[in-house]
Every structure is written in structure tokens, then in C-alpha cells.
Tab-separated table of N, CA, C and O and ligand atoms in Angstrom:
chain	number	residue	atom	x	y	z
H	226	MET	N	-68.312	102.677	34.776
H	226	MET	CA	-69.366	102.906	33.764
H	226	MET	C	-68.869	102.489	32.374
H	226	MET	O	-67.782	102.863	31.976
H	227	ASN	N	-69.642	101.758	31.674
H	227	ASN	CA	-69.261	101.491	30.296
H	227	ASN	C	-70.239	102.207	29.357
H	227	ASN	O	-71.232	102.769	29.792
H	228	ASN	N	-69.919	102.150	28.085
H	228	ASN	CA	-70.686	102.944	27.137
H	228	ASN	C	-72.137	102.529	27.018
H	228	ASN	O	-72.981	103.328	26.665
H	229	ARG	N	-72.421	101.265	27.305
H	229	ARG	CA	-73.818	100.834	27.218
H	229	ARG	C	-74.684	101.538	28.235
H	229	ARG	O	-75.891	101.557	28.136
H	230	GLU	N	-74.046	102.126	29.257
H	230	GLU	CA	-74.805	102.816	30.290
H	230	GLU	C	-74.825	104.329	30.085
H	230	GLU	O	-75.260	105.060	30.953
H	231	THR	N	-74.320	104.775	28.938
H	231	THR	CA	-74.318	106.209	28.645
H	231	THR	C	-75.298	106.490	27.511
H	231	THR	O	-75.379	105.735	26.536
H	232	CYS	N	-76.018	107.585	27.649
H	232	CYS	CA	-76.977	108.001	26.621
H	232	CYS	C	-76.283	108.178	25.270
H	232	CYS	O	-75.202	108.774	25.192
H	233	HIS	N	-76.909	107.710	24.213
H	233	HIS	CA	-76.252	107.812	22.908
H	233	HIS	C	-76.231	109.239	22.351
H	233	HIS	O	-75.586	109.496	21.345
H	234	TRP	N	-76.903	110.178	23.021
H	234	TRP	CA	-76.835	111.580	22.594
H	234	TRP	C	-75.694	112.327	23.297
H	234	TRP	O	-75.476	113.512	23.023
H	235	PHE	N	-74.998	111.667	24.203
H	235	PHE	CA	-74.074	112.375	25.087
H	235	PHE	C	-73.033	113.205	24.347
H	235	PHE	O	-72.728	114.330	24.741
H	236	SER	N	-72.484	112.675	23.270
H	236	SER	CA	-71.396	113.395	22.586
H	236	SER	C	-71.853	114.724	21.989
H	236	SER	O	-71.047	115.630	21.814
H	237	VAL	N	-73.125	114.835	21.684
H	237	VAL	CA	-73.601	116.073	21.056
H	237	VAL	C	-74.520	116.890	21.967
H	237	VAL	O	-75.009	117.942	21.570
H	238	CYS	N	-74.734	116.435	23.174
H	238	CYS	CA	-75.712	117.091	24.052
H	238	CYS	C	-75.107	118.312	24.751
H	238	CYS	O	-73.995	118.240	25.270
H	239	PRO	N	-75.837	119.431	24.799
H	239	PRO	CA	-75.310	120.606	25.494
H	239	PRO	C	-75.098	120.383	26.991
H	239	PRO	O	-74.283	121.066	27.609
H	240	ILE	N	-75.787	119.424	27.556
H	240	ILE	CA	-75.597	119.131	28.980
H	240	ILE	C	-74.162	118.654	29.233
H	240	ILE	O	-73.550	119.008	30.244
H	241	ARG	N	-73.608	117.894	28.329
H	241	ARG	CA	-72.201	117.481	28.452
H	241	ARG	C	-71.283	118.707	28.391
H	241	ARG	O	-70.387	118.884	29.208
H	242	ARG	N	-71.538	119.577	27.442
H	242	ARG	CA	-70.693	120.776	27.276
H	242	ARG	C	-70.774	121.671	28.521
H	242	ARG	O	-69.749	122.131	29.032
H	243	TYR	N	-71.963	121.898	29.001
H	243	TYR	CA	-72.120	122.747	30.201
H	243	TYR	C	-71.405	122.138	31.403
H	243	TYR	O	-70.835	122.855	32.223
H	244	THR	N	-71.443	120.824	31.513
H	244	THR	CA	-70.781	120.151	32.637
H	244	THR	C	-69.266	120.300	32.518
H	244	THR	O	-68.576	120.622	33.488
H	245	GLU	N	-68.741	120.104	31.307
H	245	GLU	CA	-67.292	120.241	31.095
H	245	GLU	C	-66.816	121.658	31.377
H	245	GLU	O	-65.685	121.881	31.792
H	246	GLN	N	-67.706	122.636	31.151
H	246	GLN	CA	-67.355	124.039	31.389
H	246	GLN	C	-67.653	124.460	32.829
H	246	GLN	O	-67.549	125.640	33.162
H	247	ASN	N	-68.058	123.499	33.658
H	247	ASN	CA	-68.414	123.764	35.062
H	247	ASN	C	-69.527	124.793	35.196
H	247	ASN	O	-69.563	125.561	36.152
H	248	LEU	N	-70.434	124.809	34.264
H	248	LEU	CA	-71.556	125.750	34.320
H	248	LEU	C	-72.750	125.154	35.050
H	248	LEU	O	-73.603	125.886	35.548
H	249	ILE	N	-72.830	123.842	35.072
H	249	ILE	CA	-73.934	123.173	35.770
H	249	ILE	C	-73.376	122.040	36.638
H	249	ILE	O	-72.257	121.568	36.409
H	250	ASP	N	-74.193	121.635	37.587
H	250	ASP	CA	-73.788	120.563	38.517
H	250	ASP	C	-73.610	119.243	37.757
H	250	ASP	O	-74.442	118.894	36.915
H	251	LYS	N	-72.544	118.516	38.111
H	251	LYS	CA	-72.309	117.245	37.419
H	251	LYS	C	-73.324	116.173	37.790
H	251	LYS	O	-73.348	115.096	37.214
H	252	LYS	N	-74.194	116.468	38.745
H	252	LYS	CA	-75.239	115.498	39.122
H	252	LYS	C	-76.111	115.146	37.924
H	252	LYS	O	-76.617	114.027	37.842
H	253	TRP	N	-76.285	116.052	36.990
H	253	TRP	CA	-77.165	115.759	35.839
H	253	TRP	C	-76.592	114.625	35.004
H	253	TRP	O	-77.301	113.714	34.601
H	254	VAL	N	-75.284	114.724	34.768
H	254	VAL	CA	-74.632	113.664	33.987
H	254	VAL	C	-74.632	112.355	34.775
H	254	VAL	O	-74.906	111.283	34.231
H	255	GLU	N	-74.355	112.460	36.070
H	255	GLU	CA	-74.293	111.242	36.895
H	255	GLU	C	-75.655	110.573	37.031
H	255	GLU	O	-75.767	109.348	37.017
H	256	GLN	N	-76.698	111.395	37.181
H	256	GLN	CA	-78.038	110.826	37.445
H	256	GLN	C	-78.776	110.444	36.171
H	256	GLN	O	-79.667	109.591	36.215
H	257	TYR	N	-78.425	111.115	35.067
H	257	TYR	CA	-79.151	110.856	33.822
H	257	TYR	C	-78.231	110.291	32.739
H	257	TYR	O	-78.306	109.118	32.426
H	258	CYS	N	-77.374	111.109	32.171
H	258	CYS	CA	-76.600	110.714	30.980
H	258	CYS	C	-75.845	109.398	31.165
H	258	CYS	O	-75.773	108.595	30.233
H	259	LYS	N	-75.273	109.205	32.353
H	259	LYS	CA	-74.478	107.998	32.591
H	259	LYS	C	-75.189	107.020	33.506
H	259	LYS	O	-74.558	106.148	34.106
H	260	SER	N	-76.477	107.175	33.621
H	260	SER	CA	-77.224	106.267	34.491
H	260	SER	C	-78.618	106.040	33.909
H	260	SER	O	-78.769	105.301	32.940
H	261	GLU	N	-79.616	106.738	34.466
H	261	GLU	CA	-80.995	106.479	34.023
H	261	GLU	C	-81.392	107.443	32.902
H	261	GLU	O	-82.322	108.235	33.032
H	262	TYR	N	-80.664	107.341	31.797
H	262	TYR	CA	-80.899	108.277	30.684
H	262	TYR	C	-82.290	108.130	30.081
H	262	TYR	O	-82.826	109.062	29.496
H	263	TRP	N	-82.893	106.981	30.254
H	263	TRP	CA	-84.236	106.790	29.697
H	263	TRP	C	-85.280	107.670	30.410
H	263	TRP	O	-86.368	107.855	29.902
H	264	CYS	N	-84.910	108.198	31.584
H	264	CYS	CA	-85.817	109.101	32.305
H	264	CYS	C	-85.656	110.554	31.861
H	264	CYS	O	-86.423	111.414	32.287
H	265	CYS	N	-84.670	110.848	31.047
H	265	CYS	CA	-84.351	112.238	30.689
H	265	CYS	C	-85.411	112.824	29.757
H	265	CYS	O	-85.692	112.270	28.695
H	266	LEU	N	-85.940	113.976	30.170
H	266	LEU	CA	-86.955	114.629	29.346
H	266	LEU	C	-86.356	115.166	28.043
H	266	LEU	O	-86.998	115.126	26.991
H	267	ARG	N	-85.119	115.635	28.092
H	267	ARG	CA	-84.460	116.098	26.863
H	267	ARG	C	-84.426	114.972	25.829
H	267	ARG	O	-84.700	115.166	24.655
H	268	ARG	N	-84.035	113.809	26.308
H	268	ARG	CA	-83.925	112.646	25.418
H	268	ARG	C	-85.291	112.261	24.843
H	268	ARG	O	-85.437	112.006	23.648
H	269	LYS	N	-86.308	112.245	25.709
H	269	LYS	CA	-87.660	111.905	25.248
H	269	LYS	C	-88.118	112.880	24.174
H	269	LYS	O	-88.700	112.496	23.161
H	270	MET	N	-87.870	114.174	24.419
H	270	MET	CA	-88.318	115.185	23.453
H	270	MET	C	-87.516	115.096	22.154
H	270	MET	O	-88.061	115.247	21.065
H	271	GLN	N	-86.213	114.838	22.302
H	271	GLN	CA	-85.370	114.673	21.113
H	271	GLN	C	-85.902	113.536	20.242
H	271	GLN	O	-86.039	113.664	19.028
H	272	GLU	N	-86.244	112.445	20.877
H	272	GLU	CA	-86.660	111.271	20.113
H	272	GLU	C	-88.074	111.404	19.566
H	272	GLU	O	-88.458	110.696	18.638
H	273	ARG	N	-88.843	112.358	20.132
H	273	ARG	CA	-90.166	112.666	19.564
H	273	ARG	C	-90.089	113.791	18.534
H	273	ARG	O	-91.113	114.205	18.001
H	274	GLY	N	-88.885	114.333	18.339
H	274	GLY	CA	-88.721	115.437	17.402
H	274	GLY	C	-89.290	116.746	17.909
H	274	GLY	O	-89.628	117.630	17.132
H	275	GLN	N	-89.385	116.884	19.251
H	275	GLN	CA	-89.961	118.090	19.835
H	275	GLN	C	-88.866	119.080	20.215
H	275	GLN	O	-87.828	118.687	20.760
H	276	TYR	N	-89.137	120.353	19.984
H	276	TYR	CA	-88.179	121.394	20.336
H	276	TYR	C	-87.948	121.421	21.849
H	276	TYR	O	-88.888	121.339	22.638
H	277	HIS	N	-86.670	121.575	22.246
H	277	HIS	CA	-86.338	121.777	23.659
H	277	HIS	C	-85.092	122.663	23.699
H	277	HIS	O	-84.128	122.418	22.976
H	278	PRO	N	-85.134	123.717	24.511
H	278	PRO	CA	-83.998	124.653	24.535
H	278	PRO	C	-82.763	124.028	25.164
H	278	PRO	O	-82.862	123.104	25.976
H	279	ASP	N	-81.597	124.551	24.788
H	279	ASP	CA	-80.333	124.013	25.311
H	279	ASP	C	-80.265	124.093	26.834
H	279	ASP	O	-79.606	123.269	27.464
H	280	ASN	N	-80.920	125.113	27.419
H	280	ASN	CA	-80.800	125.287	28.874
H	280	ASN	C	-81.878	124.538	29.651
H	280	ASN	O	-82.103	124.818	30.822
H	281	MET	N	-82.517	123.580	29.010
H	281	MET	CA	-83.472	122.724	29.723
H	281	MET	C	-82.724	121.511	30.286
H	281	MET	O	-82.057	120.780	29.548
H	282	MET	N	-82.829	121.332	31.585
H	282	MET	CA	-82.144	120.226	32.258
H	282	MET	C	-82.891	118.899	32.020
H	282	MET	O	-84.044	118.895	31.576
H	283	PRO	N	-82.256	117.788	32.330
H	283	PRO	CA	-82.885	116.486	32.071
H	283	PRO	C	-84.252	116.297	32.733
H	283	PRO	O	-85.058	115.496	32.268
H	284	ASP	N	-84.525	117.013	33.822
H	284	ASP	CA	-85.837	116.871	34.475
H	284	ASP	C	-86.836	117.912	33.985
H	284	ASP	O	-87.948	118.000	34.504
H	285	GLY	N	-86.426	118.721	33.003
H	285	GLY	CA	-87.337	119.695	32.412
H	285	GLY	C	-87.232	121.094	32.999
H	285	GLY	O	-87.852	122.017	32.492
H	286	THR	N	-86.451	121.260	34.066
H	286	THR	CA	-86.291	122.611	34.620
H	286	THR	C	-85.400	123.435	33.693
H	286	THR	O	-84.487	122.915	33.046
H	287	ILE	N	-85.680	124.725	33.643
H	287	ILE	CA	-84.903	125.645	32.812
H	287	ILE	C	-83.878	126.354	33.692
H	287	ILE	O	-84.229	126.898	34.730
H	288	ASP	N	-82.607	126.329	33.276
H	288	ASP	CA	-81.558	127.041	34.013
H	288	ASP	C	-81.357	128.378	33.337
H	288	ASP	O	-80.702	128.479	32.300
H	289	LYS	N	-81.903	129.425	33.944
H	289	LYS	CA	-81.882	130.751	33.308
H	289	LYS	C	-80.503	131.407	33.331
H	289	LYS	O	-80.297	132.417	32.679
H	290	ARG	N	-79.539	130.809	34.039
H	290	ARG	CA	-78.178	131.370	34.036
H	290	ARG	C	-77.467	131.073	32.726
H	290	ARG	O	-76.440	131.665	32.426
H	291	LEU	N	-77.973	130.097	32.008
H	291	LEU	CA	-77.270	129.649	30.808
H	291	LEU	C	-77.733	130.406	29.569
H	291	LEU	O	-78.870	130.826	29.483
B	1354	SF4	S1	-79.054	115.267	28.994
B	1354	SF4	FE1	-80.451	113.668	28.382
B	1354	SF4	S2	-80.340	113.655	26.147
B	1354	SF4	FE2	-78.553	114.719	26.889
B	1354	SF4	S3	-76.983	113.137	27.005
B	1354	SF4	FE3	-77.922	113.350	29.025
B	1354	SF4	S4	-79.495	111.767	29.093
B	1354	SF4	FE4	-78.958	112.104	26.940
């Protein structure tokens, strides 16, 4: 993977932090952040300036454990 294939929000995104802390499945980073990031709902909402909670996963599901 090179950087062109990683979402430009990755360094500041809570999904990265949760993954590093083993709080969520790394599939999110593999399927979205480092792959099809343009499909990520977090990213879409961020770029529209819409509020989205930290515990919202890239597909829009809320992880209530977080
Ligand atoms: S969760 Fe979405 S917004 Fe965050 S880094 Fe991954 S693709 Fe980008």
C-alpha cells in the first residue's frame, strides 16, 4: 500500500486510534482507510461539514462499546 491509497484523514481519524488500541476490528482500516476510502461515510460527512460521532464506523454503524 502506498500513501496515495490511504485516506488523507487517516492521521487524525479516531478509527486509526481505535484500531491501534485494538478496540475495533482492523477490517475497517483495511476495507476503507487503506482501500476504498471514498466509500467511507465518516469521510463523506467530514467533507460535507456534518457532525459524526467518534464511534461511528465507516459504514455508518455505531459501536456502542466505544
Ligand atoms: S475512517 Fe473514513 S475518514 Fe477515517 S481515515 Fe478511514 S476512510 Fe478516512
